[in-house]
């Protein structure tokens, strides 16, 4: 079945999907650890996160139990503690129904940084300030999107209702999207989406989208828990952007490993 069959609404994620940045997690971790008892371990922890994202030293796209916080004797001890908290099963349906509880899903670099920092005892109230600082840096340094991507998004907007659905508040995301030159590329941009649990509720608050059904939706994203499996279970189609290997068996319609692959797929199956 082609992705276009039955599709009326195409949802897009930004970070890790339409926008690729493979370095931001480093400063995010630095800011999370600043002023904590583990600040002196910062560069070792950054190297550990690099290994998770580039070499799979800790499997991505898996559920993990929240670690008991504490200072490790070495980065190797910290990595071992994180690994032993990986959950063997993939309890997507239960987590959508009951919430994550004491689980976390490592679906993108943001999650990796937060999970590692939490295992080191970083207070939760440090997270928002660190996030906003990194987002401001991304806005300052981001390059405008590839003209070919902009042309593709505009062509899709002519045929479908296209929605950029962001968990970020408008105040921290709108300038970033504008900097990329993508603020006018979608039918709608919806902020504070509360993905995954609030995805459909907040989508249906968009102009003309109150009656949209799951089977009418195609979701394009990199975070399997936030944007892919929930739409799949609702009867929609999905394109999962996953640059990490090895990949577990994530229910999705299509999967790609790069923005170039994604653009080629969308041209072929939606236009």
PDB file of N, CA, C and O in Angstrom, residues 91-117:
ATOM      1  N   UNK A  91       6.845  -2.390  25.823  1.00  0.00           N
ATOM      2  CA  UNK A  91       5.460  -2.280  26.295  1.00  0.00           C
ATOM      3  C   UNK A  91       4.750  -1.000  25.834  1.00  0.00           C
ATOM      4  O   UNK A  91       4.231  -0.224  26.634  1.00  0.00           O
ATOM      5  N   UNK A  92       4.715  -0.787  24.518  1.00  0.00           N
ATOM      6  CA  UNK A  92       4.125   0.448  23.999  1.00  0.00           C
ATOM      7  C   UNK A  92       2.672   0.612  24.424  1.00  0.00           C
ATOM      8  O   UNK A  92       2.286   1.651  24.969  1.00  0.00           O
ATOM      9  N   UNK A  93       1.856  -0.384  24.141  1.00  0.00           N
ATOM     10  CA  UNK A  93       0.419  -0.249  24.400  1.00  0.00           C
ATOM     11  C   UNK A  93       0.149   0.039  25.874  1.00  0.00           C
ATOM     12  O   UNK A  93      -0.678   0.902  26.211  1.00  0.00           O
ATOM     13  N   UNK A  94       0.828  -0.665  26.765  1.00  0.00           N
ATOM     14  CA  UNK A  94       0.617  -0.435  28.195  1.00  0.00           C
ATOM     15  C   UNK A  94       1.026   0.970  28.609  1.00  0.00           C
ATOM     16  O   UNK A  94       0.341   1.628  29.399  1.00  0.00           O
ATOM     17  N   UNK A  95       2.137   1.449  28.059  1.00  0.00           N
ATOM     18  CA  UNK A  95       2.608   2.787  28.423  1.00  0.00           C
ATOM     19  C   UNK A  95       1.684   3.880  27.881  1.00  0.00           C
ATOM     20  O   UNK A  95       1.486   4.903  28.539  1.00  0.00           O
ATOM     21  N   UNK A  96       1.102   3.673  26.694  1.00  0.00           N
ATOM     22  CA  UNK A  96       0.124   4.659  26.201  1.00  0.00           C
ATOM     23  C   UNK A  96      -1.119   4.661  27.086  1.00  0.00           C
ATOM     24  O   UNK A  96      -1.718   5.699  27.330  1.00  0.00           O
ATOM     25  N   UNK A  97      -1.476   3.488  27.568  1.00  0.00           N
ATOM     26  CA  UNK A  97      -2.703   3.352  28.364  1.00  0.00           C
ATOM     27  C   UNK A  97      -2.504   3.844  29.802  1.00  0.00           C
ATOM     28  O   UNK A  97      -3.369   4.529  30.356  1.00  0.00           O
ATOM     29  N   UNK A  98      -1.364   3.513  30.401  1.00  0.00           N
ATOM     30  CA  UNK A  98      -1.161   3.760  31.828  1.00  0.00           C
ATOM     31  C   UNK A  98      -0.112   4.825  32.124  1.00  0.00           C
ATOM     32  O   UNK A  98       0.040   5.232  33.272  1.00  0.00           O
ATOM     33  N   UNK A  99       0.609   5.266  31.102  1.00  0.00           N
ATOM     34  CA  UNK A  99       1.710   6.191  31.329  1.00  0.00           C
ATOM     35  C   UNK A  99       3.024   5.456  31.489  1.00  0.00           C
ATOM     36  O   UNK A  99       3.060   4.243  31.709  1.00  0.00           O
ATOM     37  N   UNK A 100       4.119   6.194  31.409  1.00  0.00           N
ATOM     38  CA  UNK A 100       5.440   5.582  31.482  1.00  0.00           C
ATOM     39  C   UNK A 100       5.799   5.106  32.888  1.00  0.00           C
ATOM     40  O   UNK A 100       6.593   4.174  33.050  1.00  0.00           O
ATOM     41  N   UNK A 101       5.253   5.742  33.910  1.00  0.00           N
ATOM     42  CA  UNK A 101       5.616   5.357  35.267  1.00  0.00           C
ATOM     43  C   UNK A 101       7.104   5.550  35.497  1.00  0.00           C
ATOM     44  O   UNK A 101       7.642   6.645  35.311  1.00  0.00           O
ATOM     45  N   UNK A 102       7.799   4.467  35.887  1.00  0.00           N
ATOM     46  CA  UNK A 102       9.232   4.577  36.155  1.00  0.00           C
ATOM     47  C   UNK A 102      10.078   4.204  34.943  1.00  0.00           C
ATOM     48  O   UNK A 102      11.278   3.942  35.071  1.00  0.00           O
ATOM     49  N   UNK A 103       9.470   4.195  33.750  1.00  0.00           N
ATOM     50  CA  UNK A 103      10.201   3.877  32.526  1.00  0.00           C
ATOM     51  C   UNK A 103      10.524   5.138  31.735  1.00  0.00           C
ATOM     52  O   UNK A 103       9.839   6.149  31.854  1.00  0.00           O
ATOM     53  N   UNK A 104      11.559   5.041  30.928  1.00  0.00           N
ATOM     54  CA  UNK A 104      11.903   6.074  29.963  1.00  0.00           C
ATOM     55  C   UNK A 104      12.187   5.398  28.637  1.00  0.00           C
ATOM     56  O   UNK A 104      12.679   4.274  28.611  1.00  0.00           O
ATOM     57  N   UNK A 105      11.882   6.084  27.532  1.00  0.00           N
ATOM     58  CA  UNK A 105      12.142   5.522  26.208  1.00  0.00           C
ATOM     59  C   UNK A 105      13.245   6.333  25.547  1.00  0.00           C
ATOM     60  O   UNK A 105      13.103   7.550  25.365  1.00  0.00           O
ATOM     61  N   UNK A 106      14.349   5.669  25.204  1.00  0.00           N
ATOM     62  CA  UNK A 106      15.464   6.373  24.571  1.00  0.00           C
ATOM     63  C   UNK A 106      15.221   6.448  23.070  1.00  0.00           C
ATOM     64  O   UNK A 106      15.648   5.594  22.308  1.00  0.00           O
ATOM     65  N   UNK A 107      14.515   7.519  22.666  1.00  0.00           N
ATOM     66  CA  UNK A 107      14.137   7.653  21.271  1.00  0.00           C
ATOM     67  C   UNK A 107      14.883   8.715  20.502  1.00  0.00           C
ATOM     68  O   UNK A 107      14.785   8.773  19.275  1.00  0.00           O
ATOM     69  N   UNK A 108      15.644   9.575  21.206  1.00  0.00           N
ATOM     70  CA  UNK A 108      16.386  10.631  20.516  1.00  0.00           C
ATOM     71  C   UNK A 108      17.481  11.160  21.438  1.00  0.00           C
ATOM     72  O   UNK A 108      17.560  10.778  22.614  1.00  0.00           O
ATOM     73  N   UNK A 109      18.355  12.041  20.940  1.00  0.00           N
ATOM     74  CA  UNK A 109      19.461  12.539  21.782  1.00  0.00           C
ATOM     75  C   UNK A 109      19.002  13.317  23.006  1.00  0.00           C
ATOM     76  O   UNK A 109      19.691  13.292  24.037  1.00  0.00           O
ATOM     77  N   UNK A 110      17.865  14.025  22.925  1.00  0.00           N
ATOM     78  CA  UNK A 110      17.346  14.705  24.112  1.00  0.00           C
ATOM     79  C   UNK A 110      17.124  13.702  25.244  1.00  0.00           C
ATOM     80  O   UNK A 110      17.496  13.943  26.394  1.00  0.00           O
ATOM     81  N   UNK A 111      16.489  12.584  24.905  1.00  0.00           N
ATOM     82  CA  UNK A 111      16.181  11.567  25.911  1.00  0.00           C
ATOM     83  C   UNK A 111      17.456  10.947  26.489  1.00  0.00           C
ATOM     84  O   UNK A 111      17.530  10.655  27.689  1.00  0.00           O
ATOM     85  N   UNK A 112      18.452  10.738  25.631  1.00  0.00           N
ATOM     86  CA  UNK A 112      19.704  10.157  26.101  1.00  0.00           C
ATOM     87  C   UNK A 112      20.345  11.065  27.146  1.00  0.00           C
ATOM     88  O   UNK A 112      20.762  10.610  28.220  1.00  0.00           O
ATOM     89  N   UNK A 113      20.413  12.353  26.855  1.00  0.00           N
ATOM     90  CA  UNK A 113      21.034  13.296  27.787  1.00  0.00           C
ATOM     91  C   UNK A 113      20.278  13.344  29.112  1.00  0.00           C
ATOM     92  O   UNK A 113      20.888  13.322  30.191  1.00  0.00           O
ATOM     93  N   UNK A 114      18.958  13.409  29.043  1.00  0.00           N
ATOM     94  CA  UNK A 114      18.152  13.494  30.267  1.00  0.00           C
ATOM     95  C   UNK A 114      18.294  12.215  31.094  1.00  0.00           C
ATOM     96  O   UNK A 114      18.411  12.268  32.327  1.00  0.00           O
ATOM     97  N   UNK A 115      18.293  11.060  30.419  1.00  0.00           N
ATOM     98  CA  UNK A 115      18.384   9.788  31.139  1.00  0.00           C
ATOM     99  C   UNK A 115      19.730   9.653  31.855  1.00  0.00           C
ATOM    100  O   UNK A 115      19.806   9.251  33.020  1.00  0.00           O
ATOM    101  N   UNK A 116      20.811  10.019  31.175  1.00  0.00           N
ATOM    102  CA  UNK A 116      22.135   9.932  31.786  1.00  0.00           C
ATOM    103  C   UNK A 116      22.252  10.917  32.945  1.00  0.00           C
ATOM    104  O   UNK A 116      22.743  10.576  34.029  1.00  0.00           O
ATOM    105  N   UNK A 117      21.790  12.156  32.719  1.00  0.00           N
ATOM    106  CA  UNK A 117      21.886  13.175  33.762  1.00  0.00           C
ATOM    107  C   UNK A 117      21.082  12.784  34.998  1.00  0.00           C
ATOM    108  O   UNK A 117      21.521  12.992  36.134  1.00  0.00           O
TER     109      UNK A 117
END
